[in-house]
Amino acid sequence: MPGGLPRATALENLRLAVTLFLIGVLRGTVVSSRRAHDLTARLAVPRRARALLAGLERKYGGRPVLVRGPSGPTLLVLSRRDVRRVMSDPEDVYVSSALDSGSGVHRLHDTFTAVAREEAASLAGGVVGFDRLNAAWQRVARRCVYGAGAAGDEELSALLAELRREAGRVGFSRGARRRHEILSGRYDARLLDHLRRAEPGSLAGLIASAPLGPELNRLRQAAFWLMGFSVTASGLLQTLALLATHPAQRHTAETDPDYLRACLQEGLRLWPPAPALSWVTTRVTDWYGTAVPAGTTVLVPIGLDQHGDDLPFVPEMWLDGTASDELWATPFGERCKGMKLALLVGTAFLDGMLALARPEAVGRELSPSRPLPSTLNPLRLRVVMLPRTPRKDPA
């Protein structure tokens, strides 16, 4: 094949629009309705998308393909080789999302894990579904990012969920773009109210003292961290349901925090909360002799190409080094610092639940007697938490 990048044909663009991009539209990228999740499963959209991507990889020799995405020109990455390049490129090649104050964030770890365990206590009994778990987790997210003053601001989380639902539709009509602009304005105004409070012991407090320049940069940082937390809710429930149906792994997770974290990573690997990772280039980049302009979206469809029909639950792969080379199996990659923090806090959240109650699965979505499904609707998962008998102190 000659040098340069191939361009998708009109037919390929259309097929991508109704498979890969349709998942984002129907499922709102991360959060959507039960009916939308069921529809994508019934239409076998994920399987069709995997087949389409595999066909493009064969046709174009694994090179990235320039396609028309909902938000404009998009570089669709198809090979592990190029995924590694994206993951290893200098961070300033892409729109920066991480707070340049890693040591400061590290100092807040103990505070954040304490917040997670405190909020998890509200889930220590009764039936826990997505809505109930998500409500508790969003309180964790708001408290960690903006402090206790934002704990009860449910409208902030609702606006973020609505923005994600609208995100996949932005490129399809002027009306969708206008709705997105209005929602963004409302969301940003609410973020600024919390950000300006700069509550000590929160990420907002760190952002206020970091040399980030204009207020717009601070606003983007705050939005980034909240997003990193918010997308974890489905993975938490999936992991809880897996532990409910795998008692041997649950027993180990109850006493080993590292193993529990591995279970959460595995729950995210099996059924990623987003079908793909995306970044936007900040400067011209060279791909196989083609100059790709700044402002191009780079799309890595990790969630669509990592598993087939037989899904094993293997938390050990995250501890023995097996997963280190499985870039398709890494839900958010090493580049996403927000997701790293969410994994730390999410592990503490699950640990807080397991310390107080034992999970048992409800319904047929996950069953010990059946193989794991290739697609899973987290909005239909339910787990009953059976409170543990408090231990009596020895006389």
Coordinates of C-alpha atoms in Angstrom, one line a residue, residues 18-279:
V18 CA -25.2 3.5 11.9
T19 CA -23.0 1.2 14.0
L20 CA -20.1 2.7 15.8
F21 CA -21.5 6.2 16.2
L22 CA -25.1 4.9 16.6
I23 CA -24.0 3.3 19.9
G24 CA -23.1 6.8 21.2
V25 CA -26.4 8.2 20.0
L26 CA -28.7 5.5 21.4
R27 CA -26.8 5.0 24.6
G28 CA -25.7 8.5 25.2
T29 CA -22.0 7.5 25.4
V30 CA -22.3 6.3 29.0
V31 CA -25.7 7.0 30.5
S32 CA -29.0 6.3 28.8
S33 CA -32.3 4.5 29.1
R34 CA -32.9 0.8 29.7
R35 CA -34.8 0.7 26.4
A36 CA -31.8 2.2 24.5
H37 CA -29.4 -0.4 25.9
D38 CA -31.8 -3.2 25.1
L39 CA -32.3 -1.9 21.5
T40 CA -28.5 -1.9 20.8
A41 CA -28.3 -5.5 22.1
R42 CA -31.3 -6.6 20.1
L43 CA -29.9 -5.1 16.9
A44 CA -26.5 -6.7 17.7
V45 CA -24.9 -3.3 17.1
P46 CA -21.7 -4.0 19.1
R47 CA -21.1 -7.3 17.2
R48 CA -21.8 -5.5 13.8
A49 CA -19.4 -2.7 14.8
R50 CA -16.7 -5.2 15.7
A51 CA -17.1 -7.0 12.4
L52 CA -17.0 -3.6 10.5
L53 CA -13.8 -2.5 12.3
A54 CA -12.1 -5.9 11.6
G55 CA -13.0 -5.6 7.9
L56 CA -11.6 -2.1 7.8
E57 CA -8.4 -3.2 9.5
R58 CA -7.9 -6.0 6.9
K59 CA -8.7 -3.8 4.0
Y60 CA -6.4 -0.9 4.9
G61 CA -3.6 -3.0 6.4
G62 CA -4.2 -1.9 10.0
R63 CA -3.6 1.8 9.2
P64 CA -5.8 4.5 10.7
V65 CA -8.7 5.6 8.5
L66 CA -9.8 9.2 8.1
V67 CA -13.6 9.2 8.6
R68 CA -16.4 11.7 9.1
G69 CA -17.4 11.7 12.7
P70 CA -20.3 13.4 14.4
S71 CA -18.0 16.3 15.5
G72 CA -16.0 16.6 12.4
P73 CA -12.8 15.0 10.8
T74 CA -11.9 11.9 12.8
L75 CA -8.8 9.6 12.7
L76 CA -10.1 6.1 13.5
V77 CA -7.4 3.9 15.0
L78 CA -7.6 0.2 14.1
S79 CA -4.4 -1.6 15.1
R80 CA -2.8 -2.3 18.4
R81 CA 0.4 -0.8 17.1
D82 CA -1.2 2.6 16.6
V83 CA -3.1 2.3 19.9
R84 CA 0.3 2.0 21.6
R85 CA 1.4 5.1 19.7
V86 CA -1.6 7.1 21.0
M87 CA -1.0 5.9 24.5
S88 CA 2.7 6.8 24.4
D89 CA 2.6 10.1 22.5
P90 CA 3.6 13.1 24.6
E91 CA 0.5 14.4 26.5
D92 CA 0.8 17.9 24.9
V93 CA 0.0 16.3 21.5
Y94 CA -3.6 16.1 22.7
V95 CA -6.0 18.5 24.5
S96 CA -4.7 18.4 28.1
S97 CA -7.1 17.1 30.6
A98 CA -5.1 16.4 33.7
L99 CA -4.5 18.8 36.6
D100 CA -0.8 19.5 36.7
S101 CA -0.6 18.9 40.4
G102 CA -0.3 15.2 40.8
S103 CA 1.4 15.4 44.2
G104 CA -1.5 17.6 45.4
V105 CA -4.1 15.1 44.2
H106 CA -2.1 12.3 45.9
R107 CA -2.3 14.2 49.3
L108 CA -6.1 14.0 49.0
H109 CA -6.3 10.3 48.5
D110 CA -7.0 9.5 52.2
T111 CA -9.8 12.2 52.2
F112 CA -11.4 10.8 49.1
T113 CA -11.4 7.2 50.2
A114 CA -12.9 8.2 53.5
V115 CA -15.7 10.0 51.6
A116 CA -16.3 6.9 49.4
R117 CA -16.6 4.6 52.4
E118 CA -19.0 7.0 54.1
E119 CA -21.3 7.2 51.2
A120 CA -21.1 3.5 50.5
A121 CA -22.7 2.9 53.9
S122 CA -26.0 4.0 52.5
L123 CA -26.0 0.9 50.3
A124 CA -25.3 -1.7 53.0
G125 CA -28.8 -3.2 52.9
G126 CA -31.7 -3.9 50.5
V127 CA -31.8 -4.1 46.7
V128 CA -29.2 -2.0 44.9
G129 CA -29.8 -1.1 41.2
F130 CA -28.1 1.4 39.0
D131 CA -30.2 4.4 40.1
R132 CA -29.5 3.8 43.8
L133 CA -25.8 3.1 43.4
N134 CA -25.3 5.9 40.9
A135 CA -27.0 8.4 43.3
A136 CA -24.5 7.5 46.1
W137 CA -21.5 7.5 43.7
Q138 CA -22.4 10.9 42.3
R139 CA -22.4 12.3 45.9
V140 CA -18.9 10.9 46.2
A141 CA -17.9 12.5 42.9
R142 CA -19.3 15.9 43.8
R143 CA -17.7 15.8 47.3
C144 CA -14.3 14.9 46.0
V145 CA -14.3 17.4 43.1
Y146 CA -16.1 20.3 44.8
G147 CA -16.3 19.5 48.5
A148 CA -19.1 19.0 51.0
G149 CA -20.9 22.1 49.7
A150 CA -21.7 20.3 46.4
A151 CA -22.8 16.9 48.0
G152 CA -26.5 17.6 47.5
D153 CA -26.3 19.3 44.1
E154 CA -28.1 16.6 42.2
E155 CA -28.9 19.0 39.3
L156 CA -25.2 19.3 38.5
S157 CA -24.9 15.5 38.0
A158 CA -28.2 15.5 36.1
L159 CA -26.9 18.2 33.7
L160 CA -23.7 16.2 33.1
A161 CA -25.8 13.1 32.3
E162 CA -28.0 15.0 29.9
L163 CA -24.9 16.5 28.2
R164 CA -23.5 13.0 27.6
R165 CA -26.8 11.9 26.2
E166 CA -26.7 14.8 23.8
A167 CA -23.0 14.5 22.9
G168 CA -23.5 11.8 20.3
R169 CA -26.2 13.9 18.5
V170 CA -24.3 17.1 18.2
G171 CA -23.0 16.5 14.7
F172 CA -26.4 15.5 13.2
S173 CA -28.5 18.7 13.3
R174 CA -28.5 22.4 14.1
G175 CA -31.1 21.7 16.7
A176 CA -28.9 19.2 18.5
R177 CA -26.0 21.6 18.5
R178 CA -28.2 24.4 19.9
R179 CA -29.5 22.1 22.7
H180 CA -26.0 21.1 23.5
E181 CA -24.9 24.8 23.7
I182 CA -27.7 25.6 26.1
L183 CA -27.0 22.6 28.3
S184 CA -23.3 23.5 28.3
G185 CA -24.0 27.0 29.4
R186 CA -26.2 25.9 32.3
Y187 CA -23.7 23.3 33.3
D188 CA -20.7 25.6 33.2
A189 CA -22.5 28.2 35.3
R190 CA -23.2 25.7 38.0
L191 CA -19.6 24.4 37.9
L192 CA -18.3 27.9 38.3
D193 CA -20.4 28.5 41.4
H194 CA -18.7 25.5 43.1
L195 CA -15.3 26.1 41.6
R196 CA -15.1 29.6 42.9
R197 CA -15.8 28.4 46.4
A198 CA -12.5 26.5 46.2
E199 CA -13.3 24.3 49.2
P200 CA -10.2 23.0 51.0
G201 CA -9.8 19.2 50.8
S202 CA -11.4 19.1 47.3
L203 CA -10.0 19.1 43.8
A204 CA -11.6 22.5 43.3
G205 CA -9.3 23.8 46.1
L206 CA -6.3 22.4 44.2
I207 CA -7.4 23.8 40.9
A208 CA -7.9 27.3 42.4
S209 CA -4.2 27.3 43.5
A210 CA -2.7 25.7 40.4
P211 CA -1.1 27.8 37.6
L212 CA -3.7 27.0 35.0
G213 CA -4.2 30.5 33.5
P214 CA -7.6 31.8 32.5
E215 CA -10.8 30.8 34.3
L216 CA -11.9 28.8 31.2
N217 CA -8.9 26.4 31.8
R218 CA -10.0 25.9 35.4
L219 CA -13.5 25.2 34.3
R220 CA -12.3 22.5 31.9
Q221 CA -10.2 20.9 34.6
A222 CA -13.1 20.8 37.0
A223 CA -15.4 19.3 34.3
F224 CA -12.8 16.7 33.4
W225 CA -12.4 15.4 36.9
L226 CA -16.1 15.1 37.5
M227 CA -16.5 13.3 34.2
G228 CA -13.7 10.8 35.2
F229 CA -15.6 10.0 38.3
S230 CA -19.1 9.9 36.8
V231 CA -18.4 7.2 34.1
T232 CA -17.4 4.7 36.8
A233 CA -20.9 4.0 38.2
S234 CA -21.8 1.3 35.8
G235 CA -18.5 -0.5 36.3
L236 CA -19.0 -0.4 40.1
L237 CA -22.4 -2.1 39.7
Q238 CA -21.1 -4.6 37.2
T239 CA -18.2 -5.5 39.6
L240 CA -20.6 -5.9 42.5
A241 CA -22.8 -8.2 40.4
L242 CA -19.7 -10.3 39.4
L243 CA -18.6 -10.6 43.0
A244 CA -22.2 -11.7 43.9
T245 CA -22.0 -14.5 41.4
H246 CA -18.4 -15.5 42.0
P247 CA -18.0 -16.3 45.7
A248 CA -14.4 -17.4 45.5
Q249 CA -13.3 -14.1 44.0
R250 CA -15.6 -12.2 46.5
H251 CA -13.9 -13.9 49.5
T252 CA -10.5 -12.8 48.3
A253 CA -11.7 -9.3 47.4
E254 CA -13.1 -8.8 50.9
T255 CA -9.7 -9.1 52.5
D256 CA -7.3 -7.9 49.7
P257 CA -7.8 -4.3 48.4
D258 CA -5.4 -4.9 45.5
Y259 CA -7.5 -7.9 44.4
L260 CA -10.7 -5.8 44.8
R261 CA -9.2 -3.1 42.5
A262 CA -8.4 -5.8 40.0
C263 CA -12.0 -7.0 40.1
L264 CA -13.2 -3.4 39.4
Q265 CA -10.7 -3.2 36.4
E266 CA -12.0 -6.5 35.2
G267 CA -15.7 -5.3 35.5
L268 CA -14.8 -2.3 33.4
R269 CA -12.9 -4.4 30.8
L270 CA -15.7 -6.9 30.3
W271 CA -18.3 -4.2 29.6
P272 CA -16.7 -0.8 29.2
P273 CA -18.9 2.2 30.0
A274 CA -18.0 3.9 26.8
P275 CA -17.5 2.3 23.3
A276 CA -14.3 4.3 22.6
L277 CA -11.7 6.7 23.8
S278 CA -11.2 10.0 22.0
W279 CA -8.7 12.8 22.1

